[in-house]
Amino acid sequence: MKALKSLLVLLLTASLVSCLGGSFSSNEVADGVPPAIIPLPNQVEWGDKMYKVPAQNKICVGDINLDAGQWLSELLKASGQEVEVVEGNACGNWNLTLDPSLKTNLGEEGYSLDISEEGVTLKSASQAGLFYGIQTLRQMFPAQVEKQAAGEKPVYLRFVSIEDEPHFEWRGTMVDVARSFFGLEYLKKHVDRMAFYKMNRLHLHLSDDQGWRIEIKSKPKLTEIGSKGSTIGGNSGYLTQKEYLELQEYAAARNIIVIPEIDMPGHVYAALAAYPELSCDGYSNLTPARATPPELYSGYEVGWSKFCLEKPEIYDFVNEVIGEIAGITKGPWIHIGGDEIEDPRYEEFIVKADSIVRKYGKTAIGWEEATKAEVDESFISQEWHGEVESVVDVKVIESICSNFYLDHANVPGQENTLNWCKEDGVSLENVYAFRSDKPNAIGVEAPVWTDPVLNEQMLDDRLWPRTVAVAEVGWTTPEKLEYQDFLNRLQEQAPRIRLMGINHHPTPEIKWDETEVSANASSVFSGFKP
Ligand code: TNX
């Protein structure tokens, strides 16, 4: 009965929306459901009228928010309007204000957005906040704007007053490019999609037993040899330093910081295949020796490889690799892994690796096992099961596997998925149900381990739409999170997700339309640089 009722509500909502979409009324009075915004803004008051975007638009910006003016102008052009960006205050029908003093009210990344008969006013203390306000506006435009094909009808924007800021400062995804490689073009698309949902951290798992994925100039064999493998059926390859820099620039323009992970002292077989001298004599550090150099490893087992921790030379290697990575990383963090390995010298290694990262001016992150060691107080722990007895009191990123491991099945029994953390998979609802009870949590991050994720279509399927739920859990105040309301909004966005060319999972809670997913995986801001 309850299911029937919610189906009815859904159908009603859907038909209302399609009526509205078809006949934005000429009297400009708004009725029906308000636009579906994800993540849900923290304070929003919808008005009962609509602002008709005129054919000619003027965006007024102060000289320091030109970038935001460019993004907005791109959006307006894609919807078929003419637009000029001019420097000045409150002189147009679109007015952008960047004012650091707004930080007191709106926080670092917050924004306020007002739409009334005079037009649109967007304010923030930061470029990031203006960018997020523009994503909110973008979600109010017809979905076809993603394909730059919304020029036919005038665009109407519902009057609104929004004050919005994120609950968590860390709203991330992790892509394991080590088990199966995903290159620059895919990662840029991924960044575009994250940005649409106001996410801001992209963690790349760059090394593991099966592959090494980042060029290190002082250690050329890491890629000459170590990048050649993958898990069975996956892709090999690596990012050149040039590509890595390009990705970071692309992401930074979208307020996303890239975090590189070099997993150590375990999960290192690809590096050992390239530099056998990092192993102990007789490979006693490989237990069991599932492969030995020069063989590559393409299986799924974990926990069998590690550096030879009694050899001092391994620290020269760590020092050179971390030094080079620090030099090409724009963000403040380097992830040192630290998961799934036993060794009497484990803690010693972690403490040293942490101090090497700090020596190069960066802050270290590690999987929660690393907090068994006396790491610096600046260290950040990424919790994946929450069971490690930490000896330090450090900040935490929440990646609890039963809520956030998107390599797990979308629905029970899905092929090519993992199930060791949760037998019946991690459903959309499981993701949405996450609530942190840790005062030291700085945010959430959803990983996709790609052991059995072999191509882009599969990766899209694992990430979407569950990442949309991650984004909302990361942004919206916990008291406002309501699953059915989220589903209603996601339902409204479903056609847009397909238009954007995302090969999402056909999650059963959502009614996906029958049209083909757009063959061209791009959206309104793809490739754009202010
Ligand atoms: C555990 S969870 C891992 C990964 C694997 C994953 C799937 C964690 C920190 N590490 O190395 O890919 O299981 O088997």
Coordinates of C-alpha atoms and ligand atoms in Angstrom, one line a residue:
M1 CA 0.0 0.0 0.0
K2 CA 2.8 2.4 0.9
A3 CA 4.7 1.5 -2.2
L4 CA 1.5 2.1 -4.3
K5 CA 1.1 5.4 -2.7
S6 CA 4.6 6.6 -3.4
L7 CA 4.3 5.4 -7.0
L8 CA 1.1 7.5 -7.3
V9 CA 2.9 10.5 -5.9
L10 CA 5.8 9.9 -8.3
L11 CA 3.6 9.6 -11.3
L12 CA 1.6 12.7 -10.4
T13 CA 4.8 14.6 -9.9
A14 CA 6.2 13.4 -13.2
S15 CA 3.1 14.4 -15.1
L16 CA 2.9 17.8 -13.5
V17 CA 6.5 18.4 -14.4
S18 CA 6.1 17.4 -18.0
C19 CA 3.0 19.7 -18.3
L20 CA 5.0 22.6 -16.9
G21 CA 7.9 21.8 -19.2
G22 CA 5.6 21.8 -22.2
S23 CA 3.7 25.0 -21.6
F24 CA 5.6 27.5 -19.4
S25 CA 2.6 29.7 -19.1
S26 CA 2.5 33.1 -20.6
N27 CA 1.1 34.7 -17.4
E28 CA 4.4 33.9 -15.7
V29 CA 2.6 32.5 -12.6
A30 CA 4.4 29.5 -11.3
D31 CA 2.6 26.5 -10.1
G32 CA 3.4 22.8 -9.6
V33 CA 6.5 21.5 -8.0
P34 CA 9.5 23.8 -7.7
P35 CA 12.6 23.0 -9.7
A36 CA 14.5 19.9 -8.4
I37 CA 17.8 21.1 -7.0
I38 CA 20.4 18.5 -5.9
P39 CA 22.1 18.8 -3.4
L40 CA 19.1 20.3 -1.6
P41 CA 19.9 23.9 -0.6
N42 CA 19.9 24.6 3.1
Q43 CA 17.5 27.5 3.0
V44 CA 15.2 28.0 0.1
E45 CA 12.0 30.0 -0.4
W46 CA 10.3 29.6 -3.7
G47 CA 8.2 32.4 -5.0
D48 CA 5.0 32.0 -7.0
K49 CA 6.1 33.9 -10.1
M50 CA 8.6 33.3 -12.9
Y51 CA 11.3 35.5 -14.2
K52 CA 11.4 35.4 -18.0
V53 CA 15.0 35.5 -19.2
P54 CA 15.2 38.1 -21.9
A55 CA 16.8 37.6 -25.3
Q56 CA 19.5 40.2 -24.4
N57 CA 21.3 39.9 -21.1
K58 CA 23.9 41.8 -19.2
I59 CA 26.0 40.2 -16.5
C60 CA 27.6 42.6 -14.2
V61 CA 30.7 41.5 -12.3
G62 CA 33.4 43.1 -10.1
D63 CA 36.8 42.6 -11.6
I64 CA 37.6 39.6 -9.4
N65 CA 34.6 37.5 -10.4
L66 CA 35.1 37.6 -14.1
D67 CA 35.4 33.8 -14.1
A68 CA 32.0 33.4 -12.6
G69 CA 30.7 35.8 -15.3
Q70 CA 32.2 33.6 -18.0
W71 CA 30.6 30.4 -16.6
L72 CA 27.2 32.1 -16.4
S73 CA 27.6 33.6 -19.9
E74 CA 28.3 30.1 -21.2
L75 CA 25.1 28.9 -19.7
L76 CA 23.0 31.7 -21.1
K77 CA 24.5 31.3 -24.5
A78 CA 23.8 27.6 -24.5
S79 CA 20.1 28.4 -23.7
G80 CA 20.0 30.5 -26.8
Q81 CA 20.2 34.0 -25.2
E82 CA 22.5 36.8 -26.1
V83 CA 24.7 38.0 -23.3
E84 CA 27.5 40.5 -22.5
V85 CA 29.7 40.5 -19.4
V86 CA 30.6 43.9 -18.1
E87 CA 32.5 45.1 -15.0
G88 CA 30.4 47.0 -12.6
N89 CA 28.1 46.7 -9.7
A90 CA 24.4 45.9 -9.9
C91 CA 24.2 47.3 -13.5
G92 CA 22.6 44.3 -15.3
N93 CA 19.8 41.8 -15.0
W94 CA 22.4 39.4 -13.7
N95 CA 24.6 40.7 -10.9
L96 CA 27.5 38.8 -9.3
T97 CA 29.2 39.9 -6.1
L98 CA 32.3 38.5 -4.6
D99 CA 32.6 39.8 -1.1
P100 CA 34.9 38.1 1.5
S101 CA 32.9 39.6 4.3
L102 CA 30.0 37.3 3.4
K103 CA 32.0 34.5 4.8
T104 CA 30.5 35.2 8.2
N105 CA 27.1 34.4 7.0
L106 CA 27.6 32.1 4.1
G107 CA 30.8 30.3 5.0
E108 CA 33.8 29.7 2.7
E109 CA 31.9 27.9 -0.1
G110 CA 28.3 29.2 0.4
Y111 CA 26.3 31.6 -1.8
S112 CA 23.1 33.5 -1.8
L113 CA 20.9 33.5 -4.9
D114 CA 17.9 35.8 -5.5
I115 CA 15.6 35.7 -8.5
S116 CA 12.9 38.4 -8.7
E117 CA 11.3 40.6 -11.4
E118 CA 14.6 42.6 -11.6
G119 CA 16.6 39.5 -12.5
V120 CA 19.2 37.4 -10.7
T121 CA 21.6 38.3 -7.9
L122 CA 24.3 35.9 -6.9
K123 CA 26.7 36.6 -4.0
S124 CA 29.4 34.7 -2.3
A125 CA 32.6 35.1 -0.3
S126 CA 34.5 33.0 -2.8
Q127 CA 34.8 32.0 -6.5
A128 CA 33.7 28.5 -5.4
G129 CA 30.5 29.8 -3.9
L130 CA 29.7 31.8 -7.1
F131 CA 30.4 28.6 -9.1
Y132 CA 28.0 26.6 -6.9
G133 CA 25.3 29.2 -7.2
I134 CA 25.7 28.9 -11.0
Q135 CA 25.3 25.1 -10.7
T136 CA 22.0 25.7 -8.8
L137 CA 20.9 28.1 -11.6
R138 CA 21.9 25.5 -14.2
Q139 CA 19.6 23.0 -12.6
M140 CA 16.7 25.5 -13.0
F141 CA 17.4 25.7 -16.7
P142 CA 15.7 23.2 -19.1
A143 CA 17.7 20.0 -19.3
Q144 CA 18.3 20.5 -23.0
V145 CA 20.7 23.3 -22.0
E146 CA 23.3 20.5 -21.5
K147 CA 23.2 19.9 -25.2
Q148 CA 23.2 23.6 -26.1
A149 CA 19.8 23.0 -27.7
A150 CA 17.4 25.0 -25.5
G151 CA 17.2 28.0 -27.8
E152 CA 13.7 27.5 -28.9
K153 CA 11.6 28.7 -26.0
P154 CA 12.2 31.5 -23.6
V155 CA 13.6 30.3 -20.3
Y156 CA 11.6 31.0 -17.2
L157 CA 13.2 30.9 -13.8
R158 CA 11.1 30.6 -10.7
F159 CA 11.4 33.4 -8.2
V160 CA 13.5 32.2 -5.3
S161 CA 15.6 33.3 -2.4
I162 CA 18.4 30.8 -1.5
E163 CA 21.0 30.9 1.2
D164 CA 23.1 27.8 0.9
E165 CA 26.4 26.4 2.2
P166 CA 27.8 22.9 2.5
H167 CA 27.6 20.8 5.6
F168 CA 31.0 19.2 4.9
E169 CA 34.1 20.7 3.5
W170 CA 35.1 17.4 1.9
R171 CA 32.8 16.0 -0.7
G172 CA 34.7 13.5 -2.8
T173 CA 34.9 10.5 -5.0
M174 CA 37.8 8.1 -5.4
V175 CA 38.6 6.3 -8.7
D176 CA 41.0 3.4 -8.5
V177 CA 42.9 3.8 -11.8
A178 CA 45.4 1.2 -10.7
R179 CA 43.4 -2.0 -11.1
S180 CA 42.0 -0.8 -14.4
F181 CA 43.2 2.4 -15.9
F182 CA 40.9 5.3 -16.8
G183 CA 42.7 8.2 -18.5
L184 CA 42.5 11.9 -18.8
E185 CA 39.4 12.1 -21.0
Y186 CA 37.3 10.0 -18.7
L187 CA 38.6 11.8 -15.6
K188 CA 37.7 15.2 -17.1
K189 CA 34.1 14.0 -17.8
H190 CA 34.0 12.7 -14.2
V191 CA 35.1 16.1 -12.9
D192 CA 32.4 17.8 -15.0
R193 CA 29.8 15.5 -13.4
M194 CA 31.1 16.0 -9.9
A195 CA 31.0 19.7 -10.3
F196 CA 27.4 19.7 -11.4
Y197 CA 26.7 18.2 -7.9
K198 CA 29.0 20.6 -6.0
M199 CA 31.6 18.0 -5.2
N200 CA 35.1 19.2 -4.6
R201 CA 37.7 16.3 -4.0
L202 CA 38.9 13.8 -6.5
H203 CA 41.1 11.1 -5.0
L204 CA 43.1 9.0 -7.5
H205 CA 44.3 5.6 -6.4
L206 CA 47.4 5.7 -8.6
S207 CA 49.3 2.6 -7.6
D208 CA 48.6 -0.9 -6.6
D209 CA 49.8 -4.5 -7.2
Q210 CA 48.3 -4.5 -10.7
G211 CA 49.6 -1.2 -12.0
W212 CA 51.5 2.1 -11.5
R213 CA 49.7 5.0 -13.2
I214 CA 51.7 8.2 -12.8
E215 CA 54.9 9.1 -14.6
I216 CA 57.8 9.5 -12.2
K217 CA 60.8 11.0 -14.2
S218 CA 63.4 9.8 -11.7
K219 CA 62.0 6.3 -11.7
P220 CA 61.2 5.6 -15.4
K221 CA 60.7 1.9 -15.0
L222 CA 57.6 2.5 -12.8
T223 CA 55.7 3.3 -16.0
E224 CA 57.9 1.4 -18.5
I225 CA 57.2 -1.8 -16.7
G226 CA 54.7 -1.1 -13.9
S227 CA 52.0 0.5 -16.0
K228 CA 51.7 -2.4 -18.4
G229 CA 49.3 -4.5 -16.4
S230 CA 45.8 -4.4 -14.9
T231 CA 43.3 -6.9 -13.4
I232 CA 42.2 -9.5 -15.9
G233 CA 40.2 -7.8 -18.7
G234 CA 41.0 -4.3 -17.5
N235 CA 43.0 -1.5 -19.2
S236 CA 46.6 -0.6 -18.7
G237 CA 48.3 2.8 -19.1
Y238 CA 49.3 5.8 -17.1
L239 CA 49.0 9.5 -16.8
T240 CA 51.9 11.5 -18.0
Q241 CA 52.9 14.4 -15.7
K242 CA 51.6 16.8 -18.4
E243 CA 48.2 15.0 -18.3
Y244 CA 48.1 15.0 -14.5
L245 CA 48.7 18.7 -14.5
E246 CA 46.1 19.3 -17.2
L247 CA 43.6 17.3 -15.2
Q248 CA 44.3 19.3 -12.0
E249 CA 43.9 22.6 -13.9
Y250 CA 40.6 21.4 -15.4
A251 CA 39.4 20.3 -12.0
A252 CA 40.6 23.5 -10.2
A253 CA 38.6 25.7 -12.6
R254 CA 35.6 23.7 -11.2
N255 CA 36.7 24.0 -7.6
I256 CA 37.8 20.4 -7.4
I257 CA 41.2 19.4 -5.8
V258 CA 42.9 16.2 -7.0
I259 CA 44.5 14.0 -4.3
P260 CA 47.1 11.5 -5.5
E261 CA 47.4 8.3 -3.7
I262 CA 50.6 6.2 -3.7
D263 CA 49.6 3.1 -1.7
M264 CA 52.4 2.0 0.6
P265 CA 54.0 -0.1 2.2
G266 CA 51.6 -2.8 0.9
H267 CA 49.8 -3.0 -2.4
V268 CA 53.1 -2.3 -4.1
Y269 CA 53.7 -5.2 -6.5
A270 CA 53.7 -3.1 -9.7
A271 CA 56.6 -1.0 -8.2
L272 CA 58.4 -4.2 -7.1
A273 CA 58.1 -5.6 -10.6
A274 CA 59.8 -2.5 -11.9
Y275 CA 62.4 -2.2 -9.1
P276 CA 63.0 -5.7 -7.7
E277 CA 65.7 -4.2 -5.3
L278 CA 62.8 -2.9 -3.2
S279 CA 62.1 -6.5 -2.2
C280 CA 63.8 -8.7 0.4
D281 CA 66.2 -11.5 -0.6
G282 CA 64.2 -14.5 -1.8
Y283 CA 61.1 -12.3 -2.0
S284 CA 60.2 -13.0 1.6
N285 CA 58.1 -9.8 1.4
L286 CA 55.7 -11.5 -1.0
T287 CA 53.6 -13.8 1.1
P288 CA 52.5 -15.8 -0.7
A289 CA 54.4 -14.8 -3.9
R290 CA 51.5 -14.5 -6.2
A291 CA 53.9 -13.2 -8.9
T292 CA 57.6 -12.5 -9.0
P293 CA 59.5 -10.0 -11.2
P294 CA 59.5 -9.6 -14.2
E295 CA 56.0 -11.0 -14.2
L296 CA 53.0 -8.7 -13.7
Y297 CA 50.1 -9.5 -11.5
S298 CA 46.5 -9.5 -12.7
G299 CA 44.6 -11.2 -9.9
Y300 CA 42.2 -9.9 -7.2
E301 CA 44.0 -10.9 -4.0
V302 CA 45.1 -8.2 -1.6
G303 CA 47.5 -8.1 1.3
W304 CA 50.4 -10.3 -0.1
S305 CA 52.9 -7.7 -1.3
K306 CA 54.9 -5.1 0.6
F307 CA 58.2 -3.3 0.5
C308 CA 61.1 -4.9 2.3
L309 CA 60.7 -2.8 5.4
E310 CA 64.1 -3.6 6.9
K311 CA 65.9 -2.2 3.9
P312 CA 66.8 1.5 4.4
E313 CA 67.0 2.0 0.6
I314 CA 63.2 1.9 0.4
Y315 CA 63.1 5.3 2.0
D316 CA 65.2 6.7 -0.8
F317 CA 62.6 5.4 -3.2
V318 CA 59.7 6.8 -1.1
N319 CA 61.5 10.1 -0.8
E320 CA 62.1 10.5 -4.5
V321 CA 58.6 9.4 -5.5
I322 CA 56.8 11.6 -2.9
G323 CA 59.1 14.5 -3.7
E324 CA 58.3 14.3 -7.4
I325 CA 54.5 13.9 -6.7
A326 CA 54.6 16.8 -4.3
G327 CA 56.2 18.9 -7.1
I328 CA 53.4 18.3 -9.6
T329 CA 50.5 18.3 -7.2
K330 CA 48.6 21.6 -6.8
G331 CA 46.5 20.6 -3.9
P332 CA 47.8 20.4 -0.3
W333 CA 47.3 16.6 0.2
I334 CA 49.1 13.4 -0.6
H335 CA 47.5 10.1 0.2
I336 CA 50.0 7.4 1.3
G337 CA 47.6 4.4 1.4
G338 CA 48.7 2.2 4.3
D339 CA 45.9 -0.3 4.0
E340 CA 45.8 -4.1 4.5
I341 CA 49.3 -5.0 5.5
E342 CA 50.9 -6.6 8.5
D343 CA 54.6 -6.0 9.4
P344 CA 56.4 -5.4 12.6
R345 CA 57.8 -2.2 11.0
Y346 CA 54.5 -1.0 9.7
E347 CA 54.1 1.8 12.2
E348 CA 57.7 3.0 11.7
F349 CA 57.1 3.1 8.0
I350 CA 53.9 5.2 8.3
V351 CA 55.5 7.7 10.7
K352 CA 58.4 8.1 8.2
A353 CA 56.2 8.4 5.2
D354 CA 54.1 11.0 6.9
S355 CA 57.1 13.1 7.8
I356 CA 58.4 12.8 4.2
V357 CA 55.1 14.1 2.9
R358 CA 55.3 17.0 5.4
K359 CA 58.9 17.7 4.4
Y360 CA 57.6 18.5 0.9
G361 CA 55.0 20.9 2.3
K362 CA 52.0 18.6 2.0
T363 CA 49.6 17.0 4.4
A364 CA 49.4 13.2 4.5
I365 CA 46.2 11.2 4.3
G366 CA 46.1 7.4 4.9
W367 CA 43.5 4.6 5.2
E368 CA 42.4 4.2 8.8
E369 CA 45.0 1.5 9.6
A370 CA 47.7 4.2 9.4
T371 CA 46.3 5.7 12.7
K372 CA 47.7 2.7 14.6
A373 CA 51.0 4.7 14.2
E374 CA 51.9 7.9 16.0
V375 CA 51.3 10.2 13.0
D376 CA 51.4 13.9 13.1
E377 CA 48.3 15.7 14.3
S378 CA 47.8 17.1 10.8
F379 CA 47.3 13.6 9.4
I380 CA 43.9 12.8 7.9
S381 CA 42.4 9.3 8.4
Q382 CA 40.2 7.8 5.7
E383 CA 37.9 5.3 7.5
W384 CA 36.5 2.4 5.4
H385 CA 35.3 0.1 8.2
G386 CA 35.7 2.2 11.3
E387 CA 37.2 -0.6 13.4
V388 CA 40.8 0.5 13.8
E389 CA 41.8 1.6 17.4
S390 CA 43.4 4.9 16.5
V391 CA 46.3 6.0 18.8
V392 CA 45.9 9.6 17.5
D393 CA 43.2 12.1 17.4
V394 CA 43.0 13.2 13.8
K395 CA 40.5 14.4 11.2
V396 CA 38.5 11.8 9.5
I397 CA 37.1 11.3 6.0
E398 CA 34.1 9.0 6.1
S399 CA 34.3 6.2 3.4
I400 CA 32.5 3.5 5.4
C401 CA 32.2 0.6 3.0
S402 CA 28.6 -0.4 3.7
N403 CA 27.5 3.1 2.7
F404 CA 30.1 4.3 0.2
Y405 CA 31.9 1.5 -1.6
L406 CA 30.4 1.9 -5.1
D407 CA 32.2 -1.1 -6.5
H408 CA 29.6 -3.1 -4.6
A409 CA 26.4 -4.0 -6.3
N410 CA 23.7 -1.4 -7.1
V411 CA 21.2 -4.2 -6.7
P412 CA 21.7 -7.7 -5.2
G413 CA 23.6 -10.1 -7.5
Q414 CA 24.8 -7.5 -10.0
E415 CA 27.6 -8.9 -12.1
N416 CA 31.2 -7.7 -11.9
T417 CA 30.8 -6.2 -8.4
L418 CA 32.4 -6.9 -5.1
N419 CA 30.4 -8.0 -2.0
W420 CA 32.9 -8.6 0.8
C421 CA 31.7 -5.6 2.8
K422 CA 28.0 -6.0 2.2
E423 CA 26.6 -9.2 0.6
D424 CA 23.5 -7.6 -0.9
G425 CA 25.3 -4.6 -2.3
V426 CA 25.2 -0.9 -1.5
S427 CA 21.9 0.5 -2.7
L428 CA 21.1 4.1 -3.4
E429 CA 19.2 4.2 -0.1
N430 CA 22.2 2.7 1.7
V431 CA 24.3 5.6 0.5
Y432 CA 21.7 8.2 1.4
A433 CA 21.3 6.7 4.8
F434 CA 24.8 7.6 5.9
R435 CA 25.1 10.0 8.9
S436 CA 28.3 10.7 10.6
D437 CA 28.6 10.7 14.4
K438 CA 32.2 11.9 14.5
P439 CA 32.9 15.5 15.6
N440 CA 36.2 15.2 13.8
A441 CA 34.7 14.2 10.4
I442 CA 35.5 16.6 7.7
G443 CA 33.4 14.9 5.1
V444 CA 32.5 12.0 2.9
E445 CA 34.2 10.2 0.0
A446 CA 32.9 7.4 -2.1
P447 CA 35.5 5.0 -3.6
V448 CA 35.2 2.8 -6.7
W449 CA 37.7 0.0 -6.5
T450 CA 38.0 -1.2 -10.1
D451 CA 39.2 -4.8 -9.7
P452 CA 36.2 -6.0 -11.7
V453 CA 35.3 -2.6 -13.3
L454 CA 36.7 -3.1 -16.8
N455 CA 35.5 -0.2 -19.0
E456 CA 34.0 3.3 -18.9
Q457 CA 30.4 2.1 -19.2
M458 CA 30.8 -0.1 -16.1
L459 CA 32.5 2.7 -14.2
D460 CA 29.6 5.1 -15.0
D461 CA 27.2 2.4 -13.8
R462 CA 29.0 2.1 -10.5
L463 CA 29.3 5.8 -9.9
W464 CA 25.8 7.0 -11.1
P465 CA 23.3 7.7 -9.7
R466 CA 24.8 6.7 -6.3
T467 CA 27.3 9.6 -6.4
V468 CA 24.3 12.0 -6.5
A469 CA 23.4 10.6 -3.1
V470 CA 27.0 11.0 -1.9
A471 CA 26.9 14.7 -3.0
E472 CA 23.7 15.4 -1.1
V473 CA 24.8 13.7 2.1
G474 CA 28.0 15.7 1.8
W475 CA 26.4 19.1 1.2
T476 CA 22.9 19.2 2.9
T477 CA 22.4 19.6 6.6
P478 CA 21.6 16.1 8.0
E479 CA 18.3 17.3 9.5
K480 CA 17.0 18.2 6.0
L481 CA 17.9 14.8 4.4
E482 CA 14.7 13.0 3.4
Y483 CA 15.0 10.0 1.1
Q484 CA 11.7 10.2 -0.6
D485 CA 12.1 13.8 -1.3
F486 CA 15.6 13.1 -2.7
L487 CA 14.1 10.4 -5.0
N488 CA 11.5 12.8 -6.2
R489 CA 14.2 15.3 -7.2
L490 CA 16.4 12.7 -8.7
Q491 CA 13.4 11.5 -10.7
E492 CA 13.1 15.0 -12.2
Q493 CA 16.8 15.1 -13.0
A494 CA 16.8 11.6 -14.6
P495 CA 16.3 12.8 -18.2
R496 CA 19.2 15.3 -17.8
I497 CA 21.5 12.5 -16.5
R498 CA 20.8 10.6 -19.7
L499 CA 21.2 13.7 -21.8
M500 CA 24.6 14.2 -20.3
G501 CA 25.7 10.9 -21.6
I502 CA 26.1 9.2 -18.3
N503 CA 25.8 5.4 -18.5
H504 CA 24.1 5.3 -15.1
H505 CA 22.8 2.2 -13.5
P506 CA 19.1 1.7 -14.2
T507 CA 18.4 2.0 -10.5
P508 CA 14.9 0.6 -9.9
E509 CA 13.8 3.3 -7.5
I510 CA 13.8 5.7 -10.5
K511 CA 11.8 5.6 -13.7
W512 CA 14.3 6.2 -16.4
D513 CA 13.0 7.2 -19.8
E514 CA 13.4 4.9 -22.8
T515 CA 15.5 7.2 -25.0
E516 CA 19.1 6.2 -25.6
V517 CA 21.7 7.7 -23.3
S518 CA 23.2 10.5 -25.4
A519 CA 26.1 8.9 -27.3
N520 CA 28.1 12.1 -26.8
A521 CA 29.0 12.2 -23.2
S522 CA 29.2 16.0 -22.8
S523 CA 27.3 18.7 -20.9
V524 CA 27.0 22.4 -21.1
F525 CA 30.4 23.1 -19.4
S526 CA 32.4 20.3 -20.9
G527 CA 35.8 21.5 -22.0
F528 CA 35.0 25.1 -21.0
K529 CA 37.7 27.2 -19.4
P530 CA 37.0 30.7 -18.2
Ligands
TNX1 C1 40.0 -3.5 -0.2 S1 39.2 -1.1 1.2 C2 40.9 -2.5 -0.6 C3 41.2 -2.5 -2.1 C4 40.5 -3.5 -2.9 C5 39.1 -3.7 -2.4 C6 38.3 -4.7 -3.2 C7 40.8 -0.8 1.0 C8 41.4 0.3 1.7 N1 41.4 -1.6 0.2 O1 42.6 -2.6 -2.2 O2 40.4 -3.1 -4.2 O3 39.2 -4.2 -1.1 O4 38.8 -5.9 -3.2

